[in-house]
Short mmCIF file of C-alpha atoms in Angstrom, two decimals:
data_model
loop_
_atom_site.label_atom_id
_atom_site.label_comp_id
_atom_site.label_asym_id
_atom_site.label_seq_id
_atom_site.Cartn_x
_atom_site.Cartn_y
_atom_site.Cartn_z
CA MET A 287 -53.62 28.82 14.73
CA LYS A 288 -55.98 27.22 17.38
CA VAL A 289 -56.26 23.78 15.73
CA ASN A 290 -51.44 23.81 15.16
CA SER A 291 -51.21 24.32 19.30
CA LYS A 292 -53.71 21.54 19.50
CA ILE A 293 -51.41 19.40 17.81
CA ILE A 294 -48.50 20.55 18.51
CA GLY A 295 -49.89 20.41 22.67
CA PHE A 296 -51.33 16.74 21.85
CA GLY A 297 -47.64 16.02 20.41
CA ALA A 298 -45.98 17.46 23.53
CA VAL A 299 -47.97 15.04 25.88
CA ALA A 300 -47.36 12.53 23.40
CA ALA A 301 -43.21 12.43 23.92
CA MET A 302 -43.54 12.98 27.04
CA ALA A 303 -44.89 9.56 27.83
CA ALA A 304 -42.71 7.70 26.11
CA MET A 305 -39.29 8.87 27.75
CA GLN A 306 -38.88 5.29 29.31
CA THR A 307 -36.01 4.80 31.76
CA VAL A 308 -35.47 0.60 33.09
CA PRO A 309 -35.07 -0.01 36.36
CA ALA A 310 -31.05 -0.17 36.92
CA MET A 311 -29.62 -3.69 38.34
CA ALA A 312 -27.05 -3.46 41.71
CA ASN A 313 -24.21 -4.84 41.42
CA VAL A 314 -23.39 -7.99 43.15
CA GLN A 315 -19.58 -8.85 44.35
CA VAL A 316 -19.33 -12.17 45.61
CA TRP A 317 -15.93 -12.36 47.60
CA ASP A 318 -14.09 -15.34 47.62
CA PHE A 319 -11.13 -16.09 50.07
CA ASP A 320 -8.53 -18.31 48.85
CA SER A 321 -5.11 -18.65 49.52
CA SER A 322 -3.96 -20.59 46.61
CA ASN A 323 -4.49 -17.32 44.41
CA GLN A 324 -5.12 -14.69 46.88
CA SER A 325 -1.49 -13.33 49.34
CA PHE A 326 -1.06 -11.26 52.22
CA ASN A 327 1.34 -8.38 52.12
CA PHE A 328 3.04 -9.82 54.51
CA SER A 329 2.83 -12.12 57.68
CA GLY A 330 2.40 -10.61 61.41
CA ASP A 331 0.25 -7.74 63.68
CA GLY A 332 -1.03 -5.22 61.01
CA ASN A 333 -0.96 -7.57 57.54
CA SER A 334 -3.74 -7.04 55.64
CA LEU A 335 -5.56 -9.07 51.95
CA SER A 336 -6.26 -6.23 49.27
CA MET A 337 -8.66 -7.73 46.48
CA THR A 338 -10.55 -6.42 43.41
CA SER A 339 -13.60 -7.47 42.20
CA SER A 340 -14.68 -7.77 38.68
CA ASP A 341 -16.34 -4.78 38.58
CA GLY A 342 -13.73 -2.85 40.13
CA VAL A 343 -14.46 -2.47 43.62
CA ASN A 344 -11.04 -2.58 45.40
CA LEU A 345 -11.48 -3.88 48.89
CA THR A 346 -9.21 -4.28 51.94
CA VAL A 347 -8.84 -6.73 55.12
CA THR A 348 -7.73 -6.80 58.52
CA GLY A 349 -7.61 -7.58 62.45
CA TRP A 350 -8.37 -6.64 64.92
CA SER A 351 -9.01 -7.80 68.72
CA ASP A 352 -9.19 -6.01 72.01
CA THR A 353 -5.35 -7.57 73.70
CA ASN A 354 -3.91 -4.14 74.94
CA ASP A 355 -4.68 -4.61 79.19
CA SER A 356 -5.83 -1.68 80.22
CA SER A 357 -7.58 -0.52 84.28
CA GLY A 358 -10.70 -0.35 81.72
CA PRO A 359 -12.55 -1.91 79.14
CA ASP A 360 -9.21 -3.34 76.90
CA GLU A 361 -8.22 -1.50 73.64
CA ILE A 362 -8.16 -2.23 70.12
CA GLU A 363 -4.40 -3.67 69.17
CA THR A 364 -4.32 -4.83 65.02
CA ALA A 365 -3.74 -8.32 64.86
CA GLN A 366 -2.27 -10.80 62.37
CA LEU A 367 -5.17 -12.14 59.47
CA ILE A 368 -4.20 -15.43 58.22
CA TRP A 369 -5.36 -18.45 56.79
CA ALA A 370 -7.13 -20.67 58.79
CA GLN A 371 -7.87 -22.54 56.56
CA ASN A 372 -7.34 -23.23 52.18
CA ASP A 373 -10.62 -20.97 51.33
CA ALA A 374 -11.22 -19.00 55.02
CA LEU A 375 -9.63 -16.34 56.92
CA GLY A 376 -8.65 -15.45 60.43
CA VAL A 377 -7.36 -13.77 62.56
CA VAL A 378 -3.86 -14.51 65.24
CA ASN A 379 -4.72 -11.61 68.22
CA ARG A 380 -1.29 -10.38 70.26
CA ASP A 381 -2.69 -13.54 72.87
CA GLU A 382 -2.81 -16.68 71.50
CA GLY A 383 -0.97 -19.11 69.19
CA THR A 384 -1.75 -20.62 66.04
CA GLY A 385 -4.09 -23.34 66.62
CA SER A 386 -7.60 -24.44 66.86
CA PRO A 387 -9.77 -22.60 67.64
CA ASP A 388 -7.45 -19.73 68.34
CA HIS A 389 -6.43 -18.61 64.57
CA SER A 390 -10.16 -18.10 63.67
CA ILE A 391 -11.87 -14.87 64.53
CA ASP A 392 -12.93 -15.78 68.27
CA SER A 393 -13.45 -15.05 71.26
CA SER A 394 -12.57 -17.72 73.49
CA THR A 395 -9.82 -16.44 76.24
CA SER A 396 -8.84 -16.35 79.21
CA ASP A 397 -8.80 -12.97 79.70
CA SER A 398 -10.97 -11.77 82.39
CA ASP A 399 -12.15 -8.92 80.02
CA GLY A 400 -12.95 -10.76 77.12
CA GLU A 401 -11.09 -10.63 73.65
CA PHE A 402 -13.26 -10.05 70.52
CA ASP A 403 -11.62 -10.56 67.18
CA MET A 404 -12.92 -8.69 64.02
CA LEU A 405 -12.39 -8.39 60.44
CA LEU A 406 -12.41 -4.60 59.03
CA LEU A 407 -13.54 -4.67 55.79
CA GLU A 408 -12.13 -1.43 53.41
CA PHE A 409 -14.70 -0.72 50.36
CA ASP A 410 -13.49 2.27 47.70
CA THR A 411 -17.11 2.38 47.28
CA ALA A 412 -20.27 2.56 48.98
CA VAL A 413 -21.39 -1.28 49.49
CA ASN A 414 -24.12 -3.15 50.91
CA LEU A 415 -22.81 -5.89 53.21
CA THR A 416 -25.90 -8.74 51.86
CA ALA A 417 -23.94 -11.71 53.47
CA ILE A 418 -21.66 -14.00 54.40
CA ASN A 419 -20.17 -17.22 54.54
CA LEU A 420 -18.35 -19.39 57.07
CA ASP A 421 -16.56 -22.48 56.55
CA TRP A 422 -15.73 -23.11 59.63
CA ALA A 423 -17.72 -22.42 63.06
CA THR A 424 -17.85 -23.18 66.72
CA GLY A 425 -19.54 -21.98 69.01
CA GLY A 426 -19.98 -24.39 73.26
CA ASN A 427 -21.57 -26.70 73.06
CA ARG A 428 -22.63 -25.87 69.74
CA SER A 429 -21.06 -27.50 65.80
CA ASN A 430 -21.05 -25.27 62.40
CA ARG A 431 -22.64 -22.99 64.28
CA THR A 432 -21.62 -19.43 66.00
CA ASP A 433 -23.42 -15.65 66.65
CA VAL A 434 -22.08 -13.01 64.82
CA SER A 435 -21.90 -9.16 65.13
CA ILE A 436 -21.83 -6.54 62.41
CA LEU A 437 -21.30 -2.66 62.54
CA ALA A 438 -20.89 -0.73 59.57
CA TRP A 439 -19.23 2.66 59.53
CA ASP A 440 -21.85 6.06 59.70
CA GLY A 441 -19.84 7.95 57.01
CA SER A 442 -18.70 11.10 59.49
CA GLY A 443 -15.62 11.67 62.42
CA SER A 444 -12.75 8.90 62.58
CA SER A 445 -12.92 5.18 62.08
CA ALA A 446 -10.15 4.62 63.25
CA LEU A 447 -10.01 1.90 65.93
CA LEU A 448 -6.90 2.16 66.74
CA GLY A 449 -6.70 2.48 70.91
CA ASN A 450 -10.54 2.97 71.45
CA THR A 451 -12.90 -0.27 72.96
CA TRP A 452 -15.58 -2.64 70.81
CA ALA A 453 -17.57 -0.32 73.09
CA SER A 454 -15.94 3.44 72.62
CA VAL A 455 -16.23 3.01 68.19
CA LEU A 456 -20.06 2.69 69.06
CA ASP A 457 -22.49 5.25 67.67
CA SER A 458 -24.75 5.54 70.23
CA ASN A 459 -21.14 6.42 72.70
CA GLY A 460 -20.32 8.79 70.58
CA GLY A 461 -18.38 6.82 67.87
CA ASN A 462 -18.77 6.72 64.80
CA TYR A 463 -20.35 3.09 63.85
CA ASP A 464 -23.72 1.42 63.69
CA SER A 465 -24.30 -2.01 64.83
CA VAL A 466 -25.95 -3.14 62.39
CA GLY A 467 -26.58 -6.72 63.16
CA ASN A 468 -26.38 -9.81 66.08
CA TYR A 469 -27.18 -12.75 64.69
CA SER A 470 -27.63 -16.00 66.40
CA ASN A 471 -26.31 -20.00 64.54
CA VAL A 472 -25.79 -18.26 61.93
CA ASP A 473 -24.41 -21.14 59.90
CA LEU A 474 -22.27 -23.54 57.32
CA SER A 475 -23.94 -21.63 54.37
CA TYR A 476 -24.44 -18.08 52.77
CA TYR A 477 -26.41 -16.62 55.71
CA SER A 478 -28.25 -13.39 54.68
CA VAL A 479 -27.66 -10.29 56.88
CA ASN A 480 -27.93 -6.16 56.87
CA PRO A 481 -32.18 -6.13 56.35
CA SER A 482 -32.26 -2.85 56.22
CA ASN A 483 -29.33 -2.17 52.92
CA ILE A 484 -27.29 -0.02 54.62
CA GLU A 485 -25.23 1.25 52.78
CA SER A 486 -20.68 1.73 54.41
CA THR A 487 -17.41 2.10 53.29
CA LYS A 488 -16.05 0.61 56.73
CA TRP A 489 -17.46 -2.58 57.83
CA LEU A 490 -16.93 -4.67 60.56
CA VAL A 491 -17.55 -8.65 60.76
CA GLY A 492 -16.73 -10.73 63.72
CA VAL A 493 -17.69 -13.17 66.09
CA TYR A 494 -21.29 -11.90 69.13
CA ASN A 495 -19.16 -8.86 72.21
CA PRO A 496 -22.73 -8.51 74.38
CA VAL A 497 -21.46 -4.85 74.07
CA PHE A 498 -23.19 -4.23 70.87
CA GLY A 499 -25.95 -5.91 71.87
CA SER A 500 -28.49 -8.41 72.74
CA GLY A 501 -28.91 -11.77 70.57
CA GLY A 502 -26.21 -13.79 71.02
CA ASP A 503 -24.64 -15.99 73.49
CA ALA A 504 -20.52 -14.28 74.38
CA GLY A 505 -17.25 -15.58 74.47
CA ASP A 506 -17.49 -19.02 73.51
CA ASP A 507 -17.93 -18.50 69.59
CA GLY A 508 -15.91 -18.63 66.75
CA MET A 509 -14.91 -18.81 63.40
CA LYS A 510 -13.38 -19.00 59.16
CA LEU A 511 -14.56 -16.43 56.86
CA GLY A 512 -15.38 -17.64 53.72
CA SER A 513 -16.64 -15.79 51.12
CA LEU A 514 -18.93 -12.47 51.49
CA LYS A 515 -21.34 -10.48 49.35
CA THR A 516 -21.76 -7.13 48.55
CA SER A 517 -23.33 -5.32 45.70
CA THR A 518 -23.82 -1.46 44.88
CA ASN A 519 -25.95 0.31 42.87
CA PRO A 520 -25.25 1.19 39.42
CA THR A 521 -25.26 5.35 38.23
CA PRO A 522 -28.97 5.10 36.78
CA PRO A 523 -29.54 5.85 33.06
CA THR A 524 -29.83 8.47 31.12
CA PRO A 525 -33.84 8.51 29.80
CA THR A 526 -34.19 7.69 26.95
CA PRO A 527 -37.06 9.20 24.47
CA THR A 528 -39.04 6.53 21.94
CA PRO A 529 -39.38 7.96 18.64
CA VAL A 530 -43.77 8.99 18.51
CA PRO A 531 -45.00 8.89 15.24
CA VAL A 532 -47.09 11.81 13.70
CA PRO A 533 -50.84 11.89 14.16
CA GLY A 534 -51.93 10.06 12.00
CA THR A 535 -55.55 10.97 9.59
CA ALA A 536 -58.09 10.15 12.16
CA MET A 537 -56.34 12.89 14.72
CA LEU A 538 -55.61 15.71 11.92
CA LEU A 539 -59.86 14.84 11.27
CA LEU A 540 -60.61 15.34 14.83
CA ALA A 541 -58.25 18.68 14.94
CA GLY A 542 -60.16 19.93 11.81
CA LEU A 543 -63.77 19.58 13.73
CA LEU A 544 -62.41 20.89 16.53
CA GLY A 545 -61.68 24.19 14.90
CA LEU A 546 -65.01 24.35 13.06
CA ARG A 547 -66.12 24.44 16.49
CA ALA A 548 -64.77 26.91 17.75
CA ARG A 549 -65.46 29.77 14.81
CA ARG A 550 -68.86 28.97 15.16
CA PRO A 551 -70.35 31.60 17.21
CA SER A 552 -67.96 34.48 15.54
CA LYS A 553 -70.20 33.38 12.75
CA ALA A 554 -73.45 34.10 14.53
CA LYS A 555 -73.29 37.17 15.35
CA ALA A 556 -71.98 38.77 12.35
CA LYS A 557 -75.71 38.10 11.44
#
């Protein structure tokens, strides 16, 4: 019986060692904005653009800007999404026309408090925003470069923007958005963001705003968003057991020798 138990024990250990799990690879979504096959739900403040990735992730984009003048910091209102180029999104806020750079996502304004446009990206599942791609950019005397701010909803409390200020939506000020990063001199190619790999269902992307921290030159930036990349973590696969061969002749011989050795003391006592 002892020999059998050893064989069974060895087989169980071998079977456990043979359990293999293939590492899960992140799903990557590429969101290309293109007026030729996408359209807004209507034309005007508060309109939106909806898209679905090839792997079934849904995205809704809206435009926002702090255009509601008040005695303190200006409050956030809805803005109008437009095609700033055939393949790039822009924002026209309530105080702007449709010329350049007003039709971009910009901070160019005569308002003494400044006006900062942002896109709200709402996904139906948490995503990691990994890169943005600008089709046009300006920043003061710089061409083809701009400064960018990115925030992520922390998943707790309200994600509402309307009637708040850009400062009040920050976690550090009692809001529910974390500053993911301020990026200086972003150029016209895929630019990697979010090195901490934060995941969220709601992201704010816009020109640099100093209330979100240091890292840029405020008040003269503009950009047109051509595309972005996100990733999601798939459900880990169930471990699949690998068949283990029955112990061969060598193992049976070893088990037999162990059994004989275990019986020797009892024979000596009998004599």
